[in-house]
C-alpha cells in the first residue's frame, strides 16, 4: 500500500518537473492566467520571469484572453475634481481586485516638465494620456500610450508639422485579438499661416500612428461642426465616436472613413450643460442628457449598432438617493442644485446588476438602475469639484493587460 502511494507521488513529481522544465508547455499554461497573477509570478524564478516578460508571450497572452472573452473590467480611474488634473483616483469593481495600480506617469511628467498631463481615454487595458504645455500662441499637446498594470508608457511622435497648428486630441483603438493591435489617432484643425499667425478653419485632419513606425500618416479630412466635442472620444463598435450639438461623428478604424449621424433630440439650452455622460461599457454605448444642470430626473439612452437609433434604456429618478444623502442638495442664487457627477453606466452580466456610478460630496455611490437602491463604494476626501458636473467624460475603465506599449515589431503566431 505504502509502495503504491510512493509510486503515485513520484509520478506526480515527475509530471510537475516535466511541465516546469518545458518552456513551450509552461508557456501554454501561463497564457490562460490573469495578467495580475502573471505579474506576481515573475518573481517565482528566472525561467518564469523570462517567459512572462518576453514580448512574444505578452502579445500572445492579450490575444488569447481576448479571443476567450476573458478581459473583464477590473475597475475605473476617475478625477475627483477637474481643477486638479494631477490627482487621479480609482475604484476596483472586481471582487478579486483590492486596488488598481497607480499611474506614476502623471506625477513623473508633471514634476519633470511642469506641464499638466491628463488621462483622456481608456481602451481594453490601455490609457491615452495627453500632456499640455503652452506657447505664446496656443496649447501644445503630445500623447502617451500607457499600460498602468506594467507601469509602461510609449510617447507618440510629435504630430505638429507647423508651429501654429491646433491639435484637438489623441485617441486610441486597441483590439487585442488582431494585428496591428493598437492604433493611435490624432485630430488637427487645418488652416493657413500668414505673417507668422495661424488662421484656422473648420476642416480637420485625422492622422494615424501604428507602433513600429516613426511618424503619423494623414488618412482623411472632413468638415467639423464647431460644437463637436473632440476633447474626448469613445471607442465603440470598431470606431471612435464624438458627439456634437446636432450630430455625432465616428471614425471607423478599418475603413479610415468619417461618418456623421444625427443626435437624438436634446433639451433646449446650452449644449455643454445638457450632456452629463457619454461612454461605453460591455459593448453598449450610452448617453445621458438632462433638462437642466439641476435635474434629478433623466433618461439613459443606448445606441443600437444595427439601426443606429437611440432609445431609452433606463429611466432614472434620484429622489430616493437625494433623501438618503441630503449633502447632495446645494442652494445657489439660481435655485436648488443637486451635486453629483455620472462616472459610468456599468452593465452587469445580469440586468439587475447594472448600476450608475456617481460621485456625490465625499462619496462614490453605485445606484442600481433596476432596483433603485444605492450603495457607497468609496469614501472621498472632500467634495466633488464643481467643474466635474458638466464634464461628460470623467471616468476611464481599467482592464488588466500585459500588452507592451513600447516599440515592437514581433507579430505573434
Coordinates of C-alpha atoms in Angstrom, one line a residue:
X1 CA 0.0 0.0 0.0
X2 CA 2.8 2.3 1.0
X3 CA 4.7 1.4 -2.1
X4 CA 1.8 2.3 -4.4
X5 CA 1.4 5.6 -2.7
X6 CA 5.1 6.3 -3.2
X7 CA 4.9 5.4 -6.9
X8 CA 2.0 7.9 -7.3
X9 CA 3.9 10.7 -5.6
X10 CA 6.9 10.0 -7.8
X11 CA 4.7 10.1 -10.9
X12 CA 3.2 13.4 -9.9
X13 CA 6.6 14.9 -9.1
X14 CA 7.9 13.7 -12.4
X15 CA 4.9 15.3 -14.3
X16 CA 5.5 18.6 -12.5
X17 CA 9.2 18.5 -13.3
X18 CA 8.4 17.9 -17.0
X19 CA 6.0 20.9 -17.1
X20 CA 8.2 23.2 -15.1
X21 CA 11.2 22.3 -17.3
X22 CA 9.4 22.6 -20.6
X23 CA 9.3 26.2 -21.8
X24 CA 6.7 25.6 -24.5
X25 CA 4.4 23.6 -22.3
X26 CA 4.7 26.0 -19.4
X27 CA 4.1 29.0 -21.7
X28 CA 0.8 27.5 -23.0
X29 CA -0.4 27.0 -19.4
X30 CA 0.5 30.6 -18.4
X31 CA -1.3 32.0 -21.4
X32 CA -4.6 31.5 -19.7
X33 CA -3.9 33.1 -16.4
X34 CA -4.9 36.7 -15.4
X35 CA -2.4 39.4 -16.0
X36 CA -2.2 40.3 -12.3
X37 CA -1.2 36.7 -11.5
X38 CA 1.5 36.7 -14.1
X39 CA 3.0 39.9 -12.8
X40 CA 3.4 38.3 -9.4
X41 CA 4.7 35.0 -11.0
X42 CA 7.6 36.9 -12.5
X43 CA 9.2 36.6 -9.0
X44 CA 8.9 32.8 -8.9
X45 CA 12.2 32.1 -10.7
X46 CA 14.3 33.3 -13.6
X47 CA 12.7 30.9 -16.1
X48 CA 9.2 32.2 -15.3
X49 CA 10.4 35.8 -15.5
X50 CA 12.0 35.1 -18.9
X51 CA 8.8 33.5 -20.2
X52 CA 6.3 36.2 -18.9
X53 CA 8.4 39.2 -19.9
X54 CA 9.0 38.2 -23.5
X55 CA 7.2 40.5 -26.0
X56 CA 6.1 37.4 -27.9
X57 CA 4.4 35.9 -24.8
X58 CA 2.8 39.2 -23.8
X59 CA 1.2 39.8 -27.2
X60 CA 0.0 36.2 -27.3
X61 CA -1.4 36.5 -23.8
X62 CA -3.5 39.5 -24.7
X63 CA -4.8 37.8 -27.9
X64 CA -5.6 34.5 -26.1
X65 CA -7.7 36.2 -23.4
X66 CA -9.4 38.5 -25.9
X67 CA -10.5 35.6 -28.1
X68 CA -11.8 33.7 -25.0
X69 CA -13.7 36.8 -23.8
X70 CA -11.7 36.8 -20.6
X71 CA -10.9 40.5 -20.4
X72 CA -13.4 41.9 -17.8
X73 CA -13.1 45.4 -16.5
X74 CA -11.4 45.4 -13.1
X75 CA -12.3 49.0 -12.1
X76 CA -12.3 52.6 -13.2
X77 CA -9.9 55.5 -12.9
X78 CA -11.6 58.9 -12.3
X79 CA -10.9 62.5 -11.5
X80 CA -12.5 63.7 -8.2
X81 CA -12.0 67.3 -9.3
X82 CA -11.0 68.6 -12.8
X83 CA -9.3 71.6 -11.2
X84 CA -6.6 69.2 -10.0
X85 CA -5.8 67.1 -13.0
X86 CA -2.7 65.5 -11.5
X87 CA -4.7 63.6 -8.9
X88 CA -6.4 60.6 -10.4
X89 CA -8.4 58.3 -8.2
X90 CA -9.6 54.7 -8.7
X91 CA -12.3 52.2 -7.7
X92 CA -11.9 48.4 -8.1
X93 CA -15.1 46.7 -9.4
X94 CA -13.9 43.1 -9.2
X95 CA -14.1 41.1 -6.0
X96 CA -10.7 39.6 -6.8
X97 CA -9.1 43.1 -7.1
X98 CA -8.5 45.1 -4.0
X99 CA -6.9 48.2 -5.7
X100 CA -5.9 49.5 -9.1
X101 CA -2.3 50.2 -9.9
X102 CA -1.2 53.8 -9.6
X103 CA -0.4 55.8 -12.7
X104 CA 3.0 57.3 -11.8
X105 CA 3.5 58.7 -15.3
X106 CA 1.2 61.6 -14.3
X107 CA 3.3 62.6 -11.4
X108 CA 6.6 62.0 -13.1
X109 CA 5.8 64.1 -16.2
X110 CA 4.3 66.9 -14.2
X111 CA 7.4 67.0 -11.9
X112 CA 9.8 66.9 -14.8
X113 CA 8.2 69.3 -17.2
X114 CA 5.9 71.4 -15.1
X115 CA 3.2 70.8 -17.6
X116 CA -0.2 69.2 -17.0
X117 CA -1.0 65.7 -18.1
X118 CA -4.4 64.0 -18.1
X119 CA -5.9 60.6 -18.9
X120 CA -8.3 61.3 -21.8
X121 CA -9.4 57.8 -22.9
X122 CA -9.2 54.1 -22.0
X123 CA -9.4 51.1 -24.3
X124 CA -9.1 47.5 -23.4
X125 CA -6.4 48.0 -20.8
X126 CA -4.5 50.9 -22.3
X127 CA -4.8 54.5 -21.3
X128 CA -4.3 57.5 -23.6
X129 CA -2.6 60.4 -21.7
X130 CA -2.2 63.9 -23.1
X131 CA 0.4 66.4 -21.9
X132 CA -0.3 70.0 -22.5
X133 CA 2.2 72.9 -22.5
X134 CA 1.7 76.5 -23.6
X135 CA 3.5 78.7 -26.1
X136 CA 2.7 82.3 -27.0
X137 CA 0.0 81.3 -29.5
X138 CA -1.8 78.1 -28.3
X139 CA -1.6 74.9 -26.3
X140 CA 0.8 72.3 -27.5
X141 CA -0.4 68.7 -26.9
X142 CA 1.6 65.5 -27.0
X143 CA 0.2 62.0 -26.5
X144 CA 1.4 59.0 -24.4
X145 CA 0.0 55.4 -24.5
X146 CA 0.2 53.9 -21.0
X147 CA -0.2 50.4 -19.6
X148 CA -0.9 51.0 -15.9
X149 CA -0.6 47.3 -15.0
X150 CA 3.0 47.2 -16.2
X151 CA 3.8 50.9 -15.5
X152 CA 4.9 51.3 -19.1
X153 CA 4.3 54.1 -21.5
X154 CA 5.2 55.0 -25.0
X155 CA 5.4 58.6 -26.2
X156 CA 3.7 59.2 -29.5
X157 CA 5.6 61.1 -32.2
X158 CA 5.1 64.8 -32.5
X159 CA 2.3 65.4 -34.9
X160 CA 2.9 69.1 -35.4
X161 CA 4.1 70.0 -38.9
X162 CA 3.6 73.7 -38.5
X163 CA 4.3 75.6 -35.3
X164 CA 0.8 77.1 -35.1
X165 CA -1.2 74.0 -35.8
X166 CA -4.0 73.2 -33.3
X167 CA -4.3 69.6 -32.1
X168 CA -7.8 68.8 -30.7
X169 CA -6.9 65.5 -29.2
X170 CA -5.5 61.9 -29.3
X171 CA -7.5 58.7 -29.4
X172 CA -6.8 55.0 -29.1
X173 CA -8.2 52.0 -30.8
X174 CA -6.9 48.7 -29.3
X175 CA -8.1 45.3 -30.3
X176 CA -6.0 42.6 -28.6
X177 CA -7.4 39.9 -30.9
X178 CA -5.8 41.0 -34.1
X179 CA -2.8 42.9 -35.5
X180 CA -1.8 45.7 -35.5
X181 CA -3.4 45.6 -32.1
X182 CA -3.5 49.2 -31.3
X183 CA -3.6 52.4 -33.4
X184 CA -3.4 56.0 -32.2
X185 CA -5.3 58.8 -33.9
X186 CA -4.8 62.5 -33.8
X187 CA -7.2 65.2 -34.9
X188 CA -5.8 68.6 -36.0
X189 CA -7.6 71.7 -37.2
X190 CA -6.4 72.9 -40.6
X191 CA -5.7 76.4 -41.6
X192 CA -3.1 78.7 -43.1
X193 CA -0.2 80.7 -41.8
X194 CA 0.1 84.4 -42.7
X195 CA 2.9 86.6 -41.4
X196 CA 3.5 84.2 -38.5
X197 CA -0.1 83.8 -37.5
X198 CA -2.3 80.7 -37.8
X199 CA -5.8 81.2 -39.2
X200 CA -7.9 78.0 -38.6
X201 CA -10.8 76.7 -40.5
X202 CA -13.5 74.1 -39.6
X203 CA -11.7 71.5 -41.7
X204 CA -10.0 68.9 -39.6
X205 CA -7.4 66.2 -40.4
X206 CA -7.2 62.7 -39.0
X207 CA -3.8 61.2 -38.7
X208 CA -2.9 57.6 -37.7
X209 CA 0.1 56.2 -35.9
X210 CA 0.9 52.4 -35.7
X211 CA 3.5 51.0 -33.3
X212 CA 6.8 50.3 -35.1
X213 CA 6.6 53.3 -37.3
X214 CA 8.2 56.7 -36.6
X215 CA 5.6 59.2 -37.7
X216 CA 2.0 60.0 -38.3
X217 CA 0.2 59.2 -41.6
X218 CA -2.6 61.5 -42.8
X219 CA -5.6 59.4 -43.7
X220 CA -8.6 61.7 -44.1
X221 CA -10.1 65.2 -43.8
X222 CA -13.6 66.4 -43.1
X223 CA -15.6 69.4 -42.2
X224 CA -16.5 69.5 -38.5
X225 CA -19.3 71.3 -36.7
X226 CA -18.0 73.8 -34.2
X227 CA -19.9 72.1 -31.4
X228 CA -18.3 68.7 -31.9
X229 CA -16.5 67.8 -28.7
X230 CA -13.2 66.4 -29.8
X231 CA -11.7 66.8 -26.3
X232 CA -12.6 63.2 -25.6
X233 CA -13.6 60.3 -27.8
X234 CA -15.2 56.9 -27.0
X235 CA -14.3 53.6 -28.7
X236 CA -17.3 51.5 -29.6
X237 CA -18.2 49.1 -32.4
X238 CA -14.8 49.4 -34.1
X239 CA -14.8 53.2 -34.2
X240 CA -14.0 56.4 -32.2
X241 CA -17.2 58.4 -31.5
X242 CA -17.6 62.1 -30.7
X243 CA -20.8 64.0 -30.0
X244 CA -21.9 67.4 -31.1
X245 CA -25.0 69.6 -30.7
X246 CA -26.9 68.3 -33.7
X247 CA -24.8 65.4 -35.0
X248 CA -22.3 62.8 -33.9
X249 CA -19.1 61.9 -35.7
X250 CA -17.5 58.5 -35.8
X251 CA -14.2 57.4 -37.4
X252 CA -14.0 53.8 -38.5
X253 CA -10.7 52.2 -37.7
X254 CA -10.7 49.7 -40.6
X255 CA -12.0 51.8 -43.5
X256 CA -10.5 55.0 -42.1
X257 CA -13.6 56.9 -43.1
X258 CA -15.6 59.5 -41.2
X259 CA -19.4 59.1 -40.8
X260 CA -21.8 61.6 -39.4
X261 CA -25.1 60.7 -37.7
X262 CA -27.9 62.6 -36.2
X263 CA -28.0 63.1 -32.4
X264 CA -31.2 62.3 -30.5
X265 CA -33.5 65.3 -29.7
X266 CA -32.0 67.2 -26.9
X267 CA -33.4 69.7 -24.3
X268 CA -33.2 73.4 -25.2
X269 CA -30.3 75.4 -23.8
X270 CA -26.5 75.3 -23.7
X271 CA -25.3 72.0 -25.2
X272 CA -22.3 71.6 -22.9
X273 CA -24.5 71.7 -19.8
X274 CA -27.1 69.3 -21.2
X275 CA -24.7 66.4 -21.8
X276 CA -23.9 64.7 -18.4
X277 CA -22.4 61.4 -19.7
X278 CA -21.2 59.7 -22.9
X279 CA -19.5 56.4 -22.7
X280 CA -19.2 52.7 -23.4
X281 CA -19.5 49.6 -21.2
X282 CA -19.5 46.0 -22.2
X283 CA -20.3 46.7 -25.8
X284 CA -23.1 49.2 -25.0
X285 CA -22.8 52.9 -25.9
X286 CA -24.7 55.2 -23.5
X287 CA -25.7 58.9 -23.5
X288 CA -27.3 60.9 -20.7
X289 CA -28.9 64.3 -21.5
X290 CA -30.6 66.5 -18.8
X291 CA -33.3 69.2 -19.0
X292 CA -31.2 71.4 -16.8
X293 CA -27.9 71.2 -14.8
X294 CA -30.1 71.0 -11.7
X295 CA -32.1 68.0 -12.9
X296 CA -32.6 65.0 -10.7
X297 CA -34.6 63.0 -13.3
X298 CA -33.2 61.9 -16.6
X299 CA -33.0 59.0 -19.1
X300 CA -30.1 56.8 -20.0
X301 CA -30.1 56.3 -23.8
X302 CA -28.5 53.5 -25.7
X303 CA -27.4 53.4 -29.4
X304 CA -28.3 50.3 -31.4
X305 CA -25.3 49.2 -33.5
X306 CA -27.6 47.8 -36.3
X307 CA -30.2 50.6 -36.7
X308 CA -28.0 53.5 -35.4
X309 CA -31.0 54.7 -33.4
X310 CA -31.0 56.0 -29.8
X311 CA -33.6 54.6 -27.4
X312 CA -34.3 54.9 -23.7
X313 CA -32.7 52.1 -21.8
X314 CA -33.2 53.3 -18.2
X315 CA -35.3 56.0 -16.6
X316 CA -33.6 57.5 -13.5
X317 CA -35.1 59.5 -10.7
X318 CA -32.6 60.4 -7.9
X319 CA -35.2 61.5 -5.3
X320 CA -34.6 58.5 -3.1
X321 CA -30.9 58.9 -3.4
X322 CA -31.1 62.6 -2.5
X323 CA -33.2 61.9 0.6
X324 CA -30.6 59.3 1.7
X325 CA -27.7 61.7 1.1
X326 CA -29.0 65.3 1.8
X327 CA -25.5 66.6 1.2
X328 CA -26.3 66.4 -2.5
X329 CA -28.6 69.4 -2.1
X330 CA -27.0 72.8 -2.6
X331 CA -28.8 76.1 -2.5
X332 CA -27.5 78.6 -5.1
X333 CA -28.6 82.0 -6.4
X334 CA -30.0 80.2 -9.4
X335 CA -32.1 77.8 -7.2
X336 CA -31.6 74.3 -5.8
X337 CA -28.8 72.3 -7.3
X338 CA -28.2 68.6 -6.9
X339 CA -24.5 67.9 -6.7
X340 CA -23.5 64.7 -8.5
X341 CA -21.4 63.6 -11.4
X342 CA -22.0 60.5 -13.5
X343 CA -18.8 58.5 -13.7
X344 CA -20.1 55.5 -15.7
X345 CA -23.1 53.4 -16.7
X346 CA -22.0 49.9 -15.7
X347 CA -23.8 47.0 -17.4
X348 CA -23.9 43.8 -15.3
X349 CA -23.9 40.3 -16.6
X350 CA -27.5 40.2 -15.4
X351 CA -29.7 43.2 -16.0
X352 CA -30.5 43.6 -12.2
X353 CA -26.7 44.1 -11.6
X354 CA -26.5 47.2 -13.8
X355 CA -25.6 50.4 -11.9
X356 CA -25.0 54.1 -12.3
X357 CA -21.7 55.0 -10.8
X358 CA -21.9 58.5 -9.3
X359 CA -19.8 60.9 -7.3
X360 CA -21.5 62.9 -4.6
X361 CA -19.9 65.1 -2.0
X362 CA -17.4 62.9 -0.1
X363 CA -18.5 59.6 -1.7
X364 CA -18.8 57.4 -4.8
X365 CA -22.1 55.7 -4.9
X366 CA -23.4 52.8 -7.1
X367 CA -27.0 53.3 -7.9
X368 CA -28.8 50.2 -9.1
X369 CA -30.7 51.0 -12.3
X370 CA -33.3 48.2 -11.8
X371 CA -33.9 48.0 -8.0
X372 CA -33.4 51.8 -7.5
X373 CA -31.1 51.2 -4.5
X374 CA -27.8 52.8 -3.6
X375 CA -24.5 51.6 -2.1
X376 CA -21.5 53.6 -1.1
X377 CA -18.5 52.0 -2.7
X378 CA -15.8 54.6 -1.8
X379 CA -15.3 57.5 0.6
X380 CA -13.7 60.5 -0.9
X381 CA -11.6 63.2 0.8
X382 CA -13.5 66.4 0.3
X383 CA -16.3 67.4 -2.1
X384 CA -16.5 66.8 -5.8
X385 CA -15.3 69.9 -7.6
X386 CA -18.0 71.9 -9.3
X387 CA -16.2 71.7 -12.7
X388 CA -16.7 68.0 -12.8
X389 CA -20.5 68.3 -13.0
X390 CA -20.7 69.4 -16.6
X391 CA -17.9 67.1 -17.9
X392 CA -19.4 64.3 -19.9
X393 CA -16.3 62.0 -19.7
X394 CA -14.5 61.8 -16.3
X395 CA -14.0 58.1 -15.7
X396 CA -11.9 55.6 -17.6
X397 CA -12.2 51.8 -17.5
X398 CA -9.3 49.7 -16.3
X399 CA -8.6 46.2 -17.7
X400 CA -5.6 44.2 -16.6
X401 CA -3.2 43.7 -19.6
X402 CA 0.4 42.6 -20.2
X403 CA 0.3 44.4 -23.6
X404 CA 3.7 46.0 -24.4
X405 CA 3.2 49.6 -25.4
X406 CA 6.8 50.3 -26.2
X407 CA 8.1 49.9 -29.8
X408 CA 8.0 46.3 -31.1
X409 CA 7.9 44.6 -34.4
X410 CA 7.0 41.0 -33.4
X411 CA 3.8 39.5 -34.7
X412 CA 2.6 36.6 -32.6
X413 CA 1.6 33.4 -34.2

